[in-house]
Backbone as JSON Lines, residues from 0, in Angstrom:
{"i":0,"aa":"M","n":[8.99,15.27,48.0],"ca":[9.9,15.86,47.04],"c":[9.1,16.8,46.16]}
{"i":1,"aa":"E","n":[9.63,18.01,46.0],"ca":[9.0,18.94,45.06],"c":[9.8,18.94,43.77]}
{"i":2,"aa":"I","n":[9.1,18.78,42.65],"ca":[9.73,18.77,41.34],"c":[9.17,19.93,40.53]}
{"i":3,"aa":"S","n":[10.06,20.74,39.96],"ca":[9.66,21.85,39.11],"c":[10.12,21.58,37.68]}
{"i":4,"aa":"Y","n":[9.28,21.99,36.74],"ca":[9.57,21.8,35.31],"c":[9.55,23.16,34.63]}
{"i":5,"aa":"F","n":[10.49,23.37,33.72],"ca":[10.59,24.66,33.06],"c":[10.62,24.5,31.54]}
{"i":6,"aa":"A","n":[10.15,25.57,30.87],"ca":[10.21,25.71,29.41],"c":[9.53,24.52,28.71]}
{"i":7,"aa":"R","n":[10.21,23.92,27.75],"ca":[9.64,22.84,26.94],"c":[9.2,21.67,27.81]}
{"i":8,"aa":"I","n":[9.92,21.39,28.85],"ca":[9.58,20.26,29.72],"c":[8.24,20.51,30.4]}
{"i":9,"aa":"R","n":[8.04,21.72,30.88],"ca":[6.75,22.09,31.49],"c":[5.62,21.96,30.47]}
{"i":10,"aa":"E","n":[5.87,22.41,29.25],"ca":[4.85,22.32,28.2],"c":[4.51,20.87,27.89]}
{"i":11,"aa":"D","n":[5.51,20.01,27.8],"ca":[5.27,18.59,27.5],"c":[4.5,17.9,28.62]}
{"i":12,"aa":"I","n":[4.86,18.19,29.86],"ca":[4.22,17.51,30.99],"c":[2.83,18.08,31.27]}
{"i":13,"aa":"G","n":[2.68,19.39,31.08],"ca":[1.37,19.99,31.26],"c":[1.18,20.74,32.56]}
{"i":14,"aa":"H","n":[2.21,20.8,33.39],"ca":[2.17,21.6,34.61],"c":[3.59,21.96,35.04]}
{"i":15,"aa":"G","n":[3.69,22.98,35.87],"ca":[4.99,23.52,36.23],"c":[5.66,22.89,37.43]}
{"i":16,"aa":"S","n":[4.88,22.23,38.28],"ca":[5.49,21.61,39.45],"c":[4.53,20.58,40.04]}
{"i":17,"aa":"E","n":[5.1,19.74,40.87],"ca":[4.31,18.75,41.59],"c":[5.09,18.28,42.81]}
{"i":18,"aa":"I","n":[4.37,17.72,43.74],"ca":[4.98,17.13,44.93],"c":[4.7,15.64,44.88]}
{"i":19,"aa":"I","n":[5.77,14.84,45.03],"ca":[5.61,13.39,45.03],"c":[6.28,12.82,46.28]}
{"i":20,"aa":"S","n":[5.89,11.61,46.63],"ca":[6.62,10.84,47.63],"c":[7.58,9.94,46.87]}
{"i":21,"aa":"L","n":[8.84,10.09,47.11],"ca":[9.85,9.34,46.38],"c":[9.8,7.87,46.78]}
{"i":22,"aa":"P","n":[9.58,6.98,45.81],"ca":[9.61,5.55,46.14],"c":[10.98,5.15,46.71]}
{"i":23,"aa":"E","n":[10.99,4.21,47.64],"ca":[12.22,3.82,48.33],"c":[13.29,3.27,47.4]}
{"i":24,"aa":"N","n":[12.88,2.69,46.27],"ca":[13.85,2.05,45.38],"c":[14.56,3.06,44.45]}
{"i":25,"aa":"I","n":[14.23,4.33,44.55],"ca":[14.86,5.34,43.7],"c":[15.94,6.06,44.5]}
{"i":26,"aa":"S","n":[17.17,6.04,43.96],"ca":[18.28,6.61,44.71],"c":[19.01,7.74,44.0]}
{"i":27,"aa":"D","n":[18.72,7.93,42.69],"ca":[19.43,8.98,41.96],"c":[18.52,9.61,40.92]}
{"i":28,"aa":"V","n":[19.03,10.64,40.24],"ca":[18.24,11.36,39.24],"c":[17.81,10.42,38.12]}
{"i":29,"aa":"N","n":[18.7,9.53,37.67],"ca":[18.32,8.58,36.62],"c":[17.1,7.76,37.02]}
{"i":30,"aa":"G","n":[17.09,7.27,38.24],"ca":[15.96,6.5,38.73],"c":[14.69,7.33,38.79]}
{"i":31,"aa":"L","n":[14.83,8.59,39.19],"ca":[13.68,9.49,39.25],"c":[13.1,9.71,37.85]}
{"i":32,"aa":"I","n":[13.97,9.93,36.87],"ca":[13.5,10.13,35.5],"c":[12.77,8.89,35.01]}
{"i":33,"aa":"K","n":[13.33,7.72,35.26],"ca":[12.69,6.47,34.84],"c":[11.31,6.35,35.5]}
{"i":34,"aa":"Y","n":[11.23,6.63,36.79],"ca":[9.96,6.58,37.51],"c":[8.95,7.56,36.91]}
{"i":35,"aa":"L","n":[9.38,8.78,36.64],"ca":[8.47,9.78,36.08],"c":[7.98,9.34,34.7]}
{"i":36,"aa":"C","n":[8.85,8.76,33.89],"ca":[8.44,8.3,32.55],"c":[7.36,7.23,32.63]}
{"i":37,"aa":"E","n":[7.33,6.49,33.72],"ca":[6.3,5.47,33.92],"c":[4.95,6.09,34.27]}
{"i":38,"aa":"Q","n":[4.92,7.4,34.53],"ca":[3.68,8.06,34.94],"c":[2.82,8.5,33.77]}
{"i":39,"aa":"G","n":[3.33,8.39,32.55],"ca":[2.5,8.74,31.4],"c":[3.31,9.17,30.2]}
{"i":40,"aa":"K","n":[2.65,9.17,29.06],"ca":[3.31,9.51,27.79],"c":[3.86,10.93,27.8]}
{"i":41,"aa":"N","n":[3.16,11.85,28.46],"ca":[3.66,13.22,28.51],"c":[5.02,13.31,29.19]}
{"i":42,"aa":"Y","n":[5.25,12.49,30.22],"ca":[6.56,12.45,30.87],"c":[7.6,11.81,29.95]}
{"i":43,"aa":"E","n":[7.21,10.74,29.27],"ca":[8.12,10.1,28.31],"c":[8.59,11.11,27.27]}
{"i":44,"aa":"T","n":[7.66,11.9,26.75],"ca":[8.0,12.92,25.76],"c":[8.95,13.96,26.34]}
{"i":45,"aa":"A","n":[8.68,14.41,27.55],"ca":[9.5,15.45,28.18],"c":[10.93,15.0,28.43]}
{"i":46,"aa":"F","n":[11.11,13.72,28.75],"ca":[12.42,13.22,29.16],"c":[13.11,12.35,28.11]}
{"i":47,"aa":"K","n":[12.57,12.3,26.89],"ca":[13.1,11.36,25.89],"c":[14.52,11.68,25.43]}
{"i":48,"aa":"N","n":[14.93,12.92,25.5],"ca":[16.26,13.3,25.02],"c":[17.09,13.86,26.17]}
{"i":49,"aa":"E","n":[17.84,13.01,26.84],"ca":[18.62,13.46,28.0],"c":[19.68,14.49,27.63]}
{"i":50,"aa":"A","n":[20.13,14.5,26.37],"ca":[21.12,15.49,25.95],"c":[20.53,16.9,25.99]}
{"i":51,"aa":"A","n":[19.2,17.01,25.92],"ca":[18.53,18.31,25.94],"c":[17.87,18.56,27.29]}
{"i":52,"aa":"L","n":[18.46,17.99,28.36],"ca":[17.86,18.07,29.68],"c":[18.94,18.4,30.71]}
{"i":53,"aa":"R","n":[18.63,19.32,31.59],"ca":[19.5,19.65,32.72],"c":[18.69,19.48,33.99]}
{"i":54,"aa":"V","n":[19.4,19.26,35.09],"ca":[18.71,19.05,36.36],"c":[19.48,19.75,37.48]}
{"i":55,"aa":"A","n":[18.72,20.26,38.43],"ca":[19.29,20.83,39.65],"c":[18.63,20.16,40.84]}
{"i":56,"aa":"V","n":[19.43,19.87,41.85],"ca":[18.94,19.34,43.11],"c":[19.27,20.37,44.17]}
{"i":57,"aa":"N","n":[18.24,20.85,44.84],"ca":[18.4,21.89,45.86],"c":[19.19,23.09,45.32]}
{"i":58,"aa":"Q","n":[18.81,23.5,44.11],"ca":[19.34,24.68,43.42],"c":[20.82,24.57,43.04]}
{"i":59,"aa":"T","n":[21.31,23.34,42.89],"ca":[22.67,23.1,42.43],"c":[22.63,22.19,41.22]}
{"i":60,"aa":"Y","n":[23.28,22.6,40.12],"ca":[23.34,21.75,38.94],"c":[24.04,20.45,39.28]}
{"i":61,"aa":"V","n":[23.46,19.33,38.83],"ca":[24.04,18.01,39.13],"c":[23.98,17.13,37.89]}
{"i":62,"aa":"D","n":[24.73,16.02,37.94],"ca":[24.67,15.0,36.9],"c":[23.53,14.03,37.2]}
{"i":63,"aa":"F","n":[23.22,13.19,36.23],"ca":[22.1,12.27,36.37],"c":[22.34,11.16,37.38]}
{"i":64,"aa":"D","n":[23.59,10.93,37.77],"ca":[23.87,9.91,38.77],"c":[23.88,10.48,40.2]}
{"i":65,"aa":"H","n":[23.51,11.75,40.33],"ca":[23.49,12.41,41.64],"c":[22.4,11.79,42.52]}
{"i":66,"aa":"P","n":[22.7,11.52,43.8],"ca":[21.69,10.95,44.69],"c":[20.53,11.91,44.94]}
{"i":67,"aa":"V","n":[19.35,11.35,45.17],"ca":[18.18,12.13,45.54],"c":[17.53,11.51,46.76]}
{"i":68,"aa":"K","n":[16.84,12.37,47.53],"ca":[16.08,11.89,48.68],"c":[14.75,12.64,48.73]}
{"i":69,"aa":"D","n":[13.84,12.14,49.51],"ca":[12.47,12.64,49.5],"c":[12.36,14.12,49.88]}
{"i":70,"aa":"S","n":[13.3,14.66,50.61],"ca":[13.23,16.06,51.04],"c":[13.84,17.03,50.03]}
{"i":71,"aa":"D","n":[14.34,16.53,48.9],"ca":[15.0,17.39,47.9],"c":[14.0,18.19,47.07]}
{"i":72,"aa":"D","n":[14.49,19.33,46.58],"ca":[13.78,20.1,45.56],"c":[14.52,19.86,44.25]}
{"i":73,"aa":"I","n":[13.79,19.39,43.25],"ca":[14.36,19.03,41.96],"c":[13.82,19.98,40.91]}
{"i":74,"aa":"A","n":[14.68,20.39,39.97],"ca":[14.24,21.21,38.84],"c":[14.79,20.61,37.56]}
{"i":75,"aa":"F","n":[13.91,20.45,36.58],"ca":[14.29,19.99,35.25],"c":[14.08,21.12,34.27]}
{"i":76,"aa":"F","n":[15.06,21.33,33.39],"ca":[14.99,22.43,32.43],"c":[15.88,22.11,31.24]}
{"i":77,"aa":"P","n":[15.64,22.76,30.1],"ca":[16.51,22.55,28.94],"c":[17.83,23.3,29.12]}
{"i":78,"aa":"P","n":[18.85,22.95,28.33],"ca":[20.11,23.7,28.41],"c":[19.87,25.17,28.09]}
{"i":79,"aa":"M","n":[20.61,26.02,28.75],"ca":[20.46,27.46,28.53],"c":[21.62,27.95,27.66]}
{"i":80,"aa":"T","n":[21.33,28.95,26.87],"ca":[22.37,29.55,26.05],"c":[22.45,31.03,26.36]}
{"i":81,"aa":"G","n":[23.61,31.57,26.18],"ca":[23.8,33.0,26.42],"c":[23.85,33.75,25.1]}
{"i":82,"aa":"G","n":[23.89,35.03,25.21],"ca":[23.94,35.8,23.97],"c":[24.37,37.21,24.2]}
């Protein structure tokens, strides 16, 4: 699974992307976030406020209960505003 991080989330985590092997017990975005938060304080900081977090799976915006699999491309980013 390739995970990309953008804006504030990238700054908090310290890198823009990574490739992980998805543990078998993780089935949705919520589980993925919980798993990532277990990887260190920088991840906890990045994901602490779900209201300020958006996610895309395979370039499609999804909710946190959306299923994930090891072959997915995931992107985490803050909400965007127009002007």
